[in-house]
PDB file of C-alpha atoms in Angstrom:
ATOM      1  CA  UNK K1374     -13.349 -21.328  20.183  1.00  0.00           C
ATOM      2  CA  UNK K1375     -15.168 -23.385  17.586  1.00  0.00           C
ATOM      3  CA  UNK K1376     -14.985 -22.376  13.937  1.00  0.00           C
ATOM      4  CA  UNK K1377     -17.354 -25.026  12.557  1.00  0.00           C
ATOM      5  CA  UNK K1378     -19.379 -23.928   9.566  1.00  0.00           C
ATOM      6  CA  UNK K1379     -18.599 -20.919   7.405  1.00  0.00           C
ATOM      7  CA  UNK K1380     -19.204 -18.440  10.220  1.00  0.00           C
ATOM      8  CA  UNK K1381     -15.609 -17.243  10.634  1.00  0.00           C
ATOM      9  CA  UNK K1382     -12.899 -15.166   8.987  1.00  0.00           C
ATOM     10  CA  UNK K1383      -9.647 -16.775   7.841  1.00  0.00           C
ATOM     11  CA  UNK K1384      -6.450 -14.724   8.220  1.00  0.00           C
ATOM     12  CA  UNK K1385      -3.595 -15.926   6.013  1.00  0.00           C
ATOM     13  CA  UNK K1386      -0.248 -14.325   6.899  1.00  0.00           C
ATOM     14  CA  UNK K1387       3.208 -15.778   7.581  1.00  0.00           C
ATOM     15  CA  UNK K1388       3.883 -13.058  10.158  1.00  0.00           C
ATOM     16  CA  UNK K1389       2.540 -14.824  13.232  1.00  0.00           C
ATOM     17  CA  UNK K1390       2.545 -11.738  15.452  1.00  0.00           C
ATOM     18  CA  UNK K1391       0.714  -9.587  12.887  1.00  0.00           C
ATOM     19  CA  UNK K1392      -1.791 -12.335  12.122  1.00  0.00           C
ATOM     20  CA  UNK K1393      -2.568 -12.662  15.831  1.00  0.00           C
ATOM     21  CA  UNK K1394      -2.954  -8.889  16.185  1.00  0.00           C
ATOM     22  CA  UNK K1395      -5.452  -8.851  13.321  1.00  0.00           C
ATOM     23  CA  UNK K1396      -7.287 -11.841  14.774  1.00  0.00           C
ATOM     24  CA  UNK K1397      -7.470 -10.229  18.213  1.00  0.00           C
ATOM     25  CA  UNK K1398      -8.702  -6.958  16.739  1.00  0.00           C
ATOM     26  CA  UNK K1399     -11.449  -8.672  14.732  1.00  0.00           C
ATOM     27  CA  UNK K1400     -12.358 -10.787  17.754  1.00  0.00           C
ATOM     28  CA  UNK K1401     -12.696  -7.630  19.857  1.00  0.00           C
ATOM     29  CA  UNK K1402     -15.067  -6.272  17.231  1.00  0.00           C
ATOM     30  CA  UNK K1403     -17.266  -9.357  17.262  1.00  0.00           C
ATOM     31  CA  UNK K1404     -15.845 -11.741  14.663  1.00  0.00           C
ATOM     32  CA  UNK K1405     -14.669 -15.344  14.894  1.00  0.00           C
ATOM     33  CA  UNK K1406     -11.300 -15.971  13.269  1.00  0.00           C
ATOM     34  CA  UNK K1407      -8.842 -18.676  12.294  1.00  0.00           C
ATOM     35  CA  UNK K1408      -5.200 -18.264  11.214  1.00  0.00           C
ATOM     36  CA  UNK K1409      -3.085 -19.990   8.543  1.00  0.00           C
ATOM     37  CA  UNK K1410       0.589 -19.132   7.959  1.00  0.00           C
ATOM     38  CA  UNK K1411       1.259 -21.291   4.898  1.00  0.00           C
ATOM     39  CA  UNK K1412      -0.101 -20.570   1.423  1.00  0.00           C
ATOM     40  CA  UNK K1413      -0.597 -24.175   0.308  1.00  0.00           C
ATOM     41  CA  UNK K1414      -2.340 -25.118   3.536  1.00  0.00           C
ATOM     42  CA  UNK K1415      -4.507 -22.014   3.168  1.00  0.00           C
ATOM     43  CA  UNK K1416      -5.763 -23.226  -0.224  1.00  0.00           C
ATOM     44  CA  UNK K1417      -6.980 -26.461   1.343  1.00  0.00           C
ATOM     45  CA  UNK K1418      -8.560 -24.663   4.302  1.00  0.00           C
ATOM     46  CA  UNK K1419     -10.333 -22.080   2.130  1.00  0.00           C
ATOM     47  CA  UNK K1420     -11.784 -24.599  -0.323  1.00  0.00           C
ATOM     48  CA  UNK K1421     -12.657 -27.332   2.172  1.00  0.00           C
ATOM     49  CA  UNK K1422     -13.932 -25.166   5.028  1.00  0.00           C
ATOM     50  CA  UNK K1423     -15.381 -22.179   3.111  1.00  0.00           C
ATOM     51  CA  UNK K1424     -14.854 -19.271   5.571  1.00  0.00           C
ATOM     52  CA  UNK K1425     -17.154 -16.255   5.447  1.00  0.00           C
ATOM     53  CA  UNK K1426     -14.220 -14.067   4.360  1.00  0.00           C
ATOM     54  CA  UNK K1427     -10.474 -14.414   3.722  1.00  0.00           C
ATOM     55  CA  UNK K1428      -7.859 -11.797   4.677  1.00  0.00           C
ATOM     56  CA  UNK K1429      -4.925 -12.850   2.483  1.00  0.00           C
ATOM     57  CA  UNK K1430      -1.335 -11.572   2.560  1.00  0.00           C
ATOM     58  CA  UNK K1431       0.589 -11.507  -0.736  1.00  0.00           C
ATOM     59  CA  UNK K1432       3.964 -12.689   0.625  1.00  0.00           C
ATOM     60  CA  UNK K1433       3.636 -16.280   1.856  1.00  0.00           C
ATOM     61  CA  UNK K1434       5.925 -19.356   2.012  1.00  0.00           C
ATOM     62  CA  UNK K1435       5.397 -22.248  -0.449  1.00  0.00           C
ATOM     63  CA  UNK K1436       2.685 -20.424  -2.384  1.00  0.00           C
ATOM     64  CA  UNK K1437       2.290 -16.638  -2.625  1.00  0.00           C
ATOM     65  CA  UNK K1438      -1.007 -14.891  -2.023  1.00  0.00           C
ATOM     66  CA  UNK K1439      -1.697 -14.238  -5.707  1.00  0.00           C
ATOM     67  CA  UNK K1440      -1.333 -17.954  -6.439  1.00  0.00           C
ATOM     68  CA  UNK K1441      -3.550 -18.789  -3.462  1.00  0.00           C
ATOM     69  CA  UNK K1442      -6.216 -16.425  -4.750  1.00  0.00           C
ATOM     70  CA  UNK K1443      -6.041 -17.890  -8.250  1.00  0.00           C
ATOM     71  CA  UNK K1444      -6.142 -21.464  -6.910  1.00  0.00           C
ATOM     72  CA  UNK K1445      -9.232 -21.000  -4.752  1.00  0.00           C
ATOM     73  CA  UNK K1446     -11.076 -19.078  -7.453  1.00  0.00           C
ATOM     74  CA  UNK K1447     -10.313 -21.382 -10.372  1.00  0.00           C
ATOM     75  CA  UNK K1448      -9.370 -24.687  -8.746  1.00  0.00           C
ATOM     76  CA  UNK K1449      -6.257 -26.509  -7.524  1.00  0.00           C
ATOM     77  CA  UNK K1450      -5.216 -30.157  -8.086  1.00  0.00           C
ATOM     78  CA  UNK K1451      -4.802 -30.795  -4.360  1.00  0.00           C
ATOM     79  CA  UNK K1452      -8.288 -29.579  -3.415  1.00  0.00           C
ATOM     80  CA  UNK K1453     -11.722 -30.241  -4.858  1.00  0.00           C
ATOM     81  CA  UNK K1454     -13.948 -27.260  -5.535  1.00  0.00           C
ATOM     82  CA  UNK K1455     -13.509 -23.502  -5.471  1.00  0.00           C
ATOM     83  CA  UNK K1456     -14.260 -20.537  -3.208  1.00  0.00           C
ATOM     84  CA  UNK K1457     -16.675 -17.761  -4.160  1.00  0.00           C
ATOM     85  CA  UNK K1458     -16.600 -15.783  -0.905  1.00  0.00           C
ATOM     86  CA  UNK K1459     -14.929 -12.380  -0.436  1.00  0.00           C
ATOM     87  CA  UNK K1460     -11.126 -12.107  -0.440  1.00  0.00           C
ATOM     88  CA  UNK K1461      -9.338  -9.059   0.989  1.00  0.00           C
ATOM     89  CA  UNK K1462      -5.666  -8.948  -0.021  1.00  0.00           C
ATOM     90  CA  UNK K1463      -2.855  -7.335   1.983  1.00  0.00           C
ATOM     91  CA  UNK K1464       0.626  -6.441   0.787  1.00  0.00           C
ATOM     92  CA  UNK K1465       3.671  -4.653   2.137  1.00  0.00           C
ATOM     93  CA  UNK K1466       5.028  -4.004  -1.340  1.00  0.00           C
ATOM     94  CA  UNK K1467       4.768  -0.379  -2.394  1.00  0.00           C
ATOM     95  CA  UNK K1468       3.735  -0.669  -6.010  1.00  0.00           C
ATOM     96  CA  UNK K1469       0.541  -1.127  -7.941  1.00  0.00           C
ATOM     97  CA  UNK K1470       1.510  -4.368  -9.698  1.00  0.00           C
ATOM     98  CA  UNK K1471       0.325  -6.464  -6.752  1.00  0.00           C
ATOM     99  CA  UNK K1472      -3.009  -4.666  -6.566  1.00  0.00           C
ATOM    100  CA  UNK K1473      -3.642  -5.062 -10.283  1.00  0.00           C
ATOM    101  CA  UNK K1474      -2.576  -8.713 -10.230  1.00  0.00           C
ATOM    102  CA  UNK K1475      -4.657  -9.369  -7.116  1.00  0.00           C
ATOM    103  CA  UNK K1476      -7.796  -7.913  -8.622  1.00  0.00           C
ATOM    104  CA  UNK K1477      -7.205  -9.790 -11.862  1.00  0.00           C
ATOM    105  CA  UNK K1478      -6.821 -13.118 -10.027  1.00  0.00           C
ATOM    106  CA  UNK K1479     -10.121 -12.702  -8.218  1.00  0.00           C
ATOM    107  CA  UNK K1480      -9.558 -10.625  -5.066  1.00  0.00           C
ATOM    108  CA  UNK K1481     -12.503  -8.459  -4.035  1.00  0.00           C
ATOM    109  CA  UNK K1482     -10.554  -5.732  -2.309  1.00  0.00           C
ATOM    110  CA  UNK K1483      -7.024  -4.672  -1.470  1.00  0.00           C
ATOM    111  CA  UNK K1484      -5.163  -2.927   1.351  1.00  0.00           C
ATOM    112  CA  UNK K1485      -1.518  -1.883   1.515  1.00  0.00           C
ATOM    113  CA  UNK K1486       0.461  -2.432   4.728  1.00  0.00           C
ATOM    114  CA  UNK K1487       0.787  -0.983   7.255  1.00  0.00           C
ATOM    115  CA  UNK K1488      -2.963  -1.422   7.599  1.00  0.00           C
ATOM    116  CA  UNK K1489      -4.915   0.987   9.764  1.00  0.00           C
ATOM    117  CA  UNK K1490      -7.126  -1.102  12.030  1.00  0.00           C
ATOM    118  CA  UNK K1491     -10.263   0.959  11.508  1.00  0.00           C
ATOM    119  CA  UNK K1492      -9.823   0.878   7.739  1.00  0.00           C
ATOM    120  CA  UNK K1493      -9.461  -2.905   7.882  1.00  0.00           C
ATOM    121  CA  UNK K1494     -12.604  -3.193   9.979  1.00  0.00           C
ATOM    122  CA  UNK K1495     -14.546  -0.990   7.562  1.00  0.00           C
ATOM    123  CA  UNK K1496     -13.481  -3.159   4.605  1.00  0.00           C
ATOM    124  CA  UNK K1497     -14.367  -6.375   6.417  1.00  0.00           C
ATOM    125  CA  UNK K1498     -17.797  -5.039   7.295  1.00  0.00           C
ATOM    126  CA  UNK K1499     -18.389  -3.779   3.768  1.00  0.00           C
ATOM    127  CA  UNK K1500     -17.445  -7.119   2.203  1.00  0.00           C
ATOM    128  CA  UNK K1501     -19.565  -9.125   4.625  1.00  0.00           C
ATOM    129  CA  UNK K1502     -22.456  -6.702   4.239  1.00  0.00           C
ATOM    130  CA  UNK K1503     -22.893  -8.011   0.715  1.00  0.00           C
ATOM    131  CA  UNK K1504     -23.959 -11.315   2.252  1.00  0.00           C
ATOM    132  CA  UNK K1505     -26.103 -10.564   5.337  1.00  0.00           C
ATOM    133  CA  UNK K1506     -26.296 -14.256   6.309  1.00  0.00           C
ATOM    134  CA  UNK K1507     -22.520 -14.552   6.507  1.00  0.00           C
ATOM    135  CA  UNK K1508     -22.211 -11.208   8.276  1.00  0.00           C
ATOM    136  CA  UNK K1509     -24.589 -12.286  11.030  1.00  0.00           C
ATOM    137  CA  UNK K1510     -23.096 -15.772  11.442  1.00  0.00           C
ATOM    138  CA  UNK K1511     -19.518 -14.442  11.543  1.00  0.00           C
ATOM    139  CA  UNK K1512     -20.295 -12.320  14.586  1.00  0.00           C
ATOM    140  CA  UNK K1513     -19.643 -13.671  18.062  1.00  0.00           C
ATOM    141  CA  UNK K1514     -22.532 -14.299  20.434  1.00  0.00           C
ATOM    142  CA  UNK K1515     -24.915 -12.843  17.875  1.00  0.00           C
ATOM    143  CA  UNK K1516     -28.592 -12.786  18.744  1.00  0.00           C
ATOM    144  CA  UNK K1517     -30.888 -13.711  15.877  1.00  0.00           C
ATOM    145  CA  UNK K1518     -32.770 -10.572  15.010  1.00  0.00           C
ATOM    146  CA  UNK K1519     -36.062 -10.387  13.219  1.00  0.00           C
ATOM    147  CA  UNK K1520     -35.516  -9.094   9.725  1.00  0.00           C
ATOM    148  CA  UNK K1521     -37.371  -5.913   9.044  1.00  0.00           C
ATOM    149  CA  UNK K1522     -37.811  -4.652   5.524  1.00  0.00           C
ATOM    150  CA  UNK K1523     -37.128  -0.940   5.520  1.00  0.00           C
ATOM    151  CA  UNK K1524     -38.523   1.329   2.843  1.00  0.00           C
ATOM    152  CA  UNK K1525     -35.943   2.611   0.414  1.00  0.00           C
ATOM    153  CA  UNK K1526     -34.495   5.981   1.332  1.00  0.00           C
ATOM    154  CA  UNK K1527     -34.994   7.937  -1.877  1.00  0.00           C
ATOM    155  CA  UNK K1528     -32.325  10.444  -0.861  1.00  0.00           C
ATOM    156  CA  UNK K1529     -29.714   7.684  -1.004  1.00  0.00           C
ATOM    157  CA  UNK K1530     -30.720   6.460  -4.465  1.00  0.00           C
ATOM    158  CA  UNK K1531     -29.071   7.532  -7.693  1.00  0.00           C
ATOM    159  CA  UNK K1532     -31.246   6.529 -10.660  1.00  0.00           C
ATOM    160  CA  UNK K1533     -30.164   6.537 -14.295  1.00  0.00           C
ATOM    161  CA  UNK K1534     -32.369   4.701 -16.795  1.00  0.00           C
ATOM    162  CA  UNK K1535     -32.029   1.010 -15.796  1.00  0.00           C
ATOM    163  CA  UNK K1536     -29.223   1.656 -13.294  1.00  0.00           C
ATOM    164  CA  UNK K1537     -30.014   2.277  -9.614  1.00  0.00           C
ATOM    165  CA  UNK K1538     -27.219   2.982  -7.114  1.00  0.00           C
ATOM    166  CA  UNK K1539     -28.025   2.852  -3.389  1.00  0.00           C
ATOM    167  CA  UNK K1540     -25.339   4.799  -1.532  1.00  0.00           C
ATOM    168  CA  UNK K1541     -26.759   3.870   1.884  1.00  0.00           C
ATOM    169  CA  UNK K1542     -26.573   0.104   1.472  1.00  0.00           C
ATOM    170  CA  UNK K1543     -23.737   0.178  -1.085  1.00  0.00           C
ATOM    171  CA  UNK K1544     -25.580  -1.789  -3.728  1.00  0.00           C
ATOM    172  CA  UNK K1545     -26.244  -1.286  -7.416  1.00  0.00           C
ATOM    173  CA  UNK K1546     -28.870  -2.877  -9.652  1.00  0.00           C
ATOM    174  CA  UNK K1547     -29.025  -2.884 -13.431  1.00  0.00           C
ATOM    175  CA  UNK K1548     -32.276  -3.855 -15.149  1.00  0.00           C
ATOM    176  CA  UNK K1549     -33.502  -5.120 -11.795  1.00  0.00           C
ATOM    177  CA  UNK K1550     -30.518  -7.422 -11.225  1.00  0.00           C
ATOM    178  CA  UNK K1551     -27.944  -6.862  -8.473  1.00  0.00           C
ATOM    179  CA  UNK K1552     -24.526  -5.925  -9.878  1.00  0.00           C
ATOM    180  CA  UNK K1553     -21.721  -7.853  -8.145  1.00  0.00           C
ATOM    181  CA  UNK K1554     -19.301  -5.016  -7.353  1.00  0.00           C
ATOM    182  CA  UNK K1555     -16.356  -5.030  -4.984  1.00  0.00           C
ATOM    183  CA  UNK K1556     -16.227  -2.339  -2.306  1.00  0.00           C
ATOM    184  CA  UNK K1557     -13.742  -0.276  -4.294  1.00  0.00           C
ATOM    185  CA  UNK K1558     -15.713  -0.679  -7.522  1.00  0.00           C
ATOM    186  CA  UNK K1559     -18.866   0.522  -5.823  1.00  0.00           C
ATOM    187  CA  UNK K1560     -17.073   3.515  -4.327  1.00  0.00           C
ATOM    188  CA  UNK K1561     -15.755   4.480  -7.762  1.00  0.00           C
ATOM    189  CA  UNK K1562     -19.106   4.027  -9.496  1.00  0.00           C
ATOM    190  CA  UNK K1563     -20.857   6.108  -6.828  1.00  0.00           C
ATOM    191  CA  UNK K1564     -18.213   8.836  -7.008  1.00  0.00           C
ATOM    192  CA  UNK K1565     -18.660   9.193 -10.763  1.00  0.00           C
ATOM    193  CA  UNK K1566     -22.464   8.877 -10.650  1.00  0.00           C
ATOM    194  CA  UNK K1567     -22.796  11.656  -8.100  1.00  0.00           C
ATOM    195  CA  UNK K1568     -21.330  14.016 -10.687  1.00  0.00           C
ATOM    196  CA  UNK K1569     -22.958  13.126 -14.023  1.00  0.00           C
ATOM    197  CA  UNK K1570     -21.620  15.126 -16.929  1.00  0.00           C
ATOM    198  CA  UNK K1571     -18.534  16.194 -14.976  1.00  0.00           C
ATOM    199  CA  UNK K1572     -15.027  15.034 -15.884  1.00  0.00           C
ATOM    200  CA  UNK K1573     -13.367  13.358 -12.906  1.00  0.00           C
ATOM    201  CA  UNK K1574      -9.600  13.324 -13.335  1.00  0.00           C
ATOM    202  CA  UNK K1575      -7.567  10.328 -12.239  1.00  0.00           C
ATOM    203  CA  UNK K1576      -5.802  12.532  -9.689  1.00  0.00           C
ATOM    204  CA  UNK K1577      -9.167  13.564  -8.230  1.00  0.00           C
ATOM    205  CA  UNK K1578     -10.267   9.934  -8.036  1.00  0.00           C
ATOM    206  CA  UNK K1579      -6.952   8.873  -6.499  1.00  0.00           C
ATOM    207  CA  UNK K1580      -7.210  11.576  -3.838  1.00  0.00           C
ATOM    208  CA  UNK K1581     -10.758  10.478  -3.011  1.00  0.00           C
ATOM    209  CA  UNK K1582      -9.646   6.864  -2.567  1.00  0.00           C
ATOM    210  CA  UNK K1583      -6.630   7.820  -0.468  1.00  0.00           C
ATOM    211  CA  UNK K1584      -9.036   9.394   2.052  1.00  0.00           C
ATOM    212  CA  UNK K1585     -10.767   6.007   2.265  1.00  0.00           C
ATOM    213  CA  UNK K1586      -7.480   4.262   2.983  1.00  0.00           C
ATOM    214  CA  UNK K1587      -6.782   2.934  -0.515  1.00  0.00           C
ATOM    215  CA  UNK K1588      -3.383   3.118  -2.177  1.00  0.00           C
ATOM    216  CA  UNK K1589      -4.903   3.935  -5.550  1.00  0.00           C
ATOM    217  CA  UNK K1590      -2.919   4.580  -8.734  1.00  0.00           C
ATOM    218  CA  UNK K1591      -3.937   5.592 -12.252  1.00  0.00           C
ATOM    219  CA  UNK K1592      -3.452   2.016 -13.372  1.00  0.00           C
ATOM    220  CA  UNK K1593      -5.723   0.523 -10.721  1.00  0.00           C
ATOM    221  CA  UNK K1594      -8.351   3.197 -11.402  1.00  0.00           C
ATOM    222  CA  UNK K1595      -8.347   2.218 -15.083  1.00  0.00           C
ATOM    223  CA  UNK K1596      -8.654  -1.454 -14.122  1.00  0.00           C
ATOM    224  CA  UNK K1597     -11.593  -0.781 -11.825  1.00  0.00           C
ATOM    225  CA  UNK K1598     -13.382   1.280 -14.477  1.00  0.00           C
ATOM    226  CA  UNK K1599     -12.880  -1.572 -16.946  1.00  0.00           C
ATOM    227  CA  UNK K1600     -14.351  -4.082 -14.485  1.00  0.00           C
ATOM    228  CA  UNK K1601     -17.332  -1.821 -13.705  1.00  0.00           C
ATOM    229  CA  UNK K1602     -18.075  -1.363 -17.400  1.00  0.00           C
ATOM    230  CA  UNK K1603     -18.022  -5.102 -17.960  1.00  0.00           C
ATOM    231  CA  UNK K1604     -20.388  -5.750 -15.069  1.00  0.00           C
ATOM    232  CA  UNK K1605     -22.782  -3.068 -16.364  1.00  0.00           C
ATOM    233  CA  UNK K1606     -22.636  -4.449 -19.897  1.00  0.00           C
ATOM    234  CA  UNK K1607     -21.032  -1.174 -20.951  1.00  0.00           C
ATOM    235  CA  UNK K1608     -17.717  -2.534 -22.221  1.00  0.00           C
ATOM    236  CA  UNK K1609     -18.334  -1.801 -25.893  1.00  0.00           C
ATOM    237  CA  UNK K1610     -16.089   0.723 -27.610  1.00  0.00           C
ATOM    238  CA  UNK K1611     -16.751   3.500 -26.993  1.00  0.00           C
ATOM    239  CA  UNK K1612     -18.433   3.095 -23.607  1.00  0.00           C
ATOM    240  CA  UNK K1613     -21.765   4.888 -23.314  1.00  0.00           C
ATOM    241  CA  UNK K1614     -22.185   5.072 -19.506  1.00  0.00           C
ATOM    242  CA  UNK K1615     -18.655   5.765 -18.250  1.00  0.00           C
ATOM    243  CA  UNK K1616     -16.802   7.615 -20.976  1.00  0.00           C
ATOM    244  CA  UNK K1617     -13.038   7.938 -21.160  1.00  0.00           C
ATOM    245  CA  UNK K1618     -11.932  11.531 -21.681  1.00  0.00           C
ATOM    246  CA  UNK K1619      -8.460  11.009 -23.089  1.00  0.00           C
ATOM    247  CA  UNK K1620      -5.728  12.856 -21.253  1.00  0.00           C
ATOM    248  CA  UNK K1621      -8.137  13.874 -18.493  1.00  0.00           C
ATOM    249  CA  UNK K1622     -10.138  11.114 -16.818  1.00  0.00           C
ATOM    250  CA  UNK K1623     -13.679   9.759 -16.805  1.00  0.00           C
ATOM    251  CA  UNK K1624     -17.163  11.184 -17.282  1.00  0.00           C
ATOM    252  CA  UNK K1625     -20.350   9.497 -16.097  1.00  0.00           C
ATOM    253  CA  UNK K1626     -23.259   9.879 -18.511  1.00  0.00           C
ATOM    254  CA  UNK K1627     -26.603  10.335 -16.745  1.00  0.00           C
ATOM    255  CA  UNK K1628     -30.040   9.692 -18.249  1.00  0.00           C
ATOM    256  CA  UNK K1629     -29.833   9.359 -21.969  1.00  0.00           C
TER     257      UNK K1629
END
């Protein structure tokens, strides 16, 4: 199967059997894939071949997944260029340090092993959905469909001053510009925005994310809130859109 062009998903995992299972599952669901088992080789492949999406394991020989992520985002001496596409990180380690480090080094999303296949598929689709061209080209035997502009479904829109959140298409715009949110960041922003003026505790947020298949901790919730604030230009102290309620959680401020 040809993987020319950036119309395929790269799976980077040193567990050959697991990598093949993931590849077969994605193939069954309509996606082209390619596998790399070595971290250093993965850096070269990602930068030089620019896949539509990367599924990246943390534990790899020669170069770990965090280093791979950092290298393709910010550059590596053995490869020219960088990679701006979506990166979904996987780890078998049961602590939040890897998730925090992964997000800080440029990963878009994170899943803890063992990964439920349907959760993985949902994350892949969500990440590719943010780039419709890549989503269509990454699908096998896809038939070019005429693009039809659908009217906005007002029931799916949450509007607050200059911020518009579309829960149907999982997009957010601020002052007319699209906000570049990861899947998890969007889910958190939408969760808070659906309950303006209500304090959402970290335990409540963590429980919500666990139902979506995330291994979410208080620390990663705080990190995601920080990243959302920065992307909304709301990272002044104190924040005016997403307020920290000390000892409790977070409160989304509606129209002001």
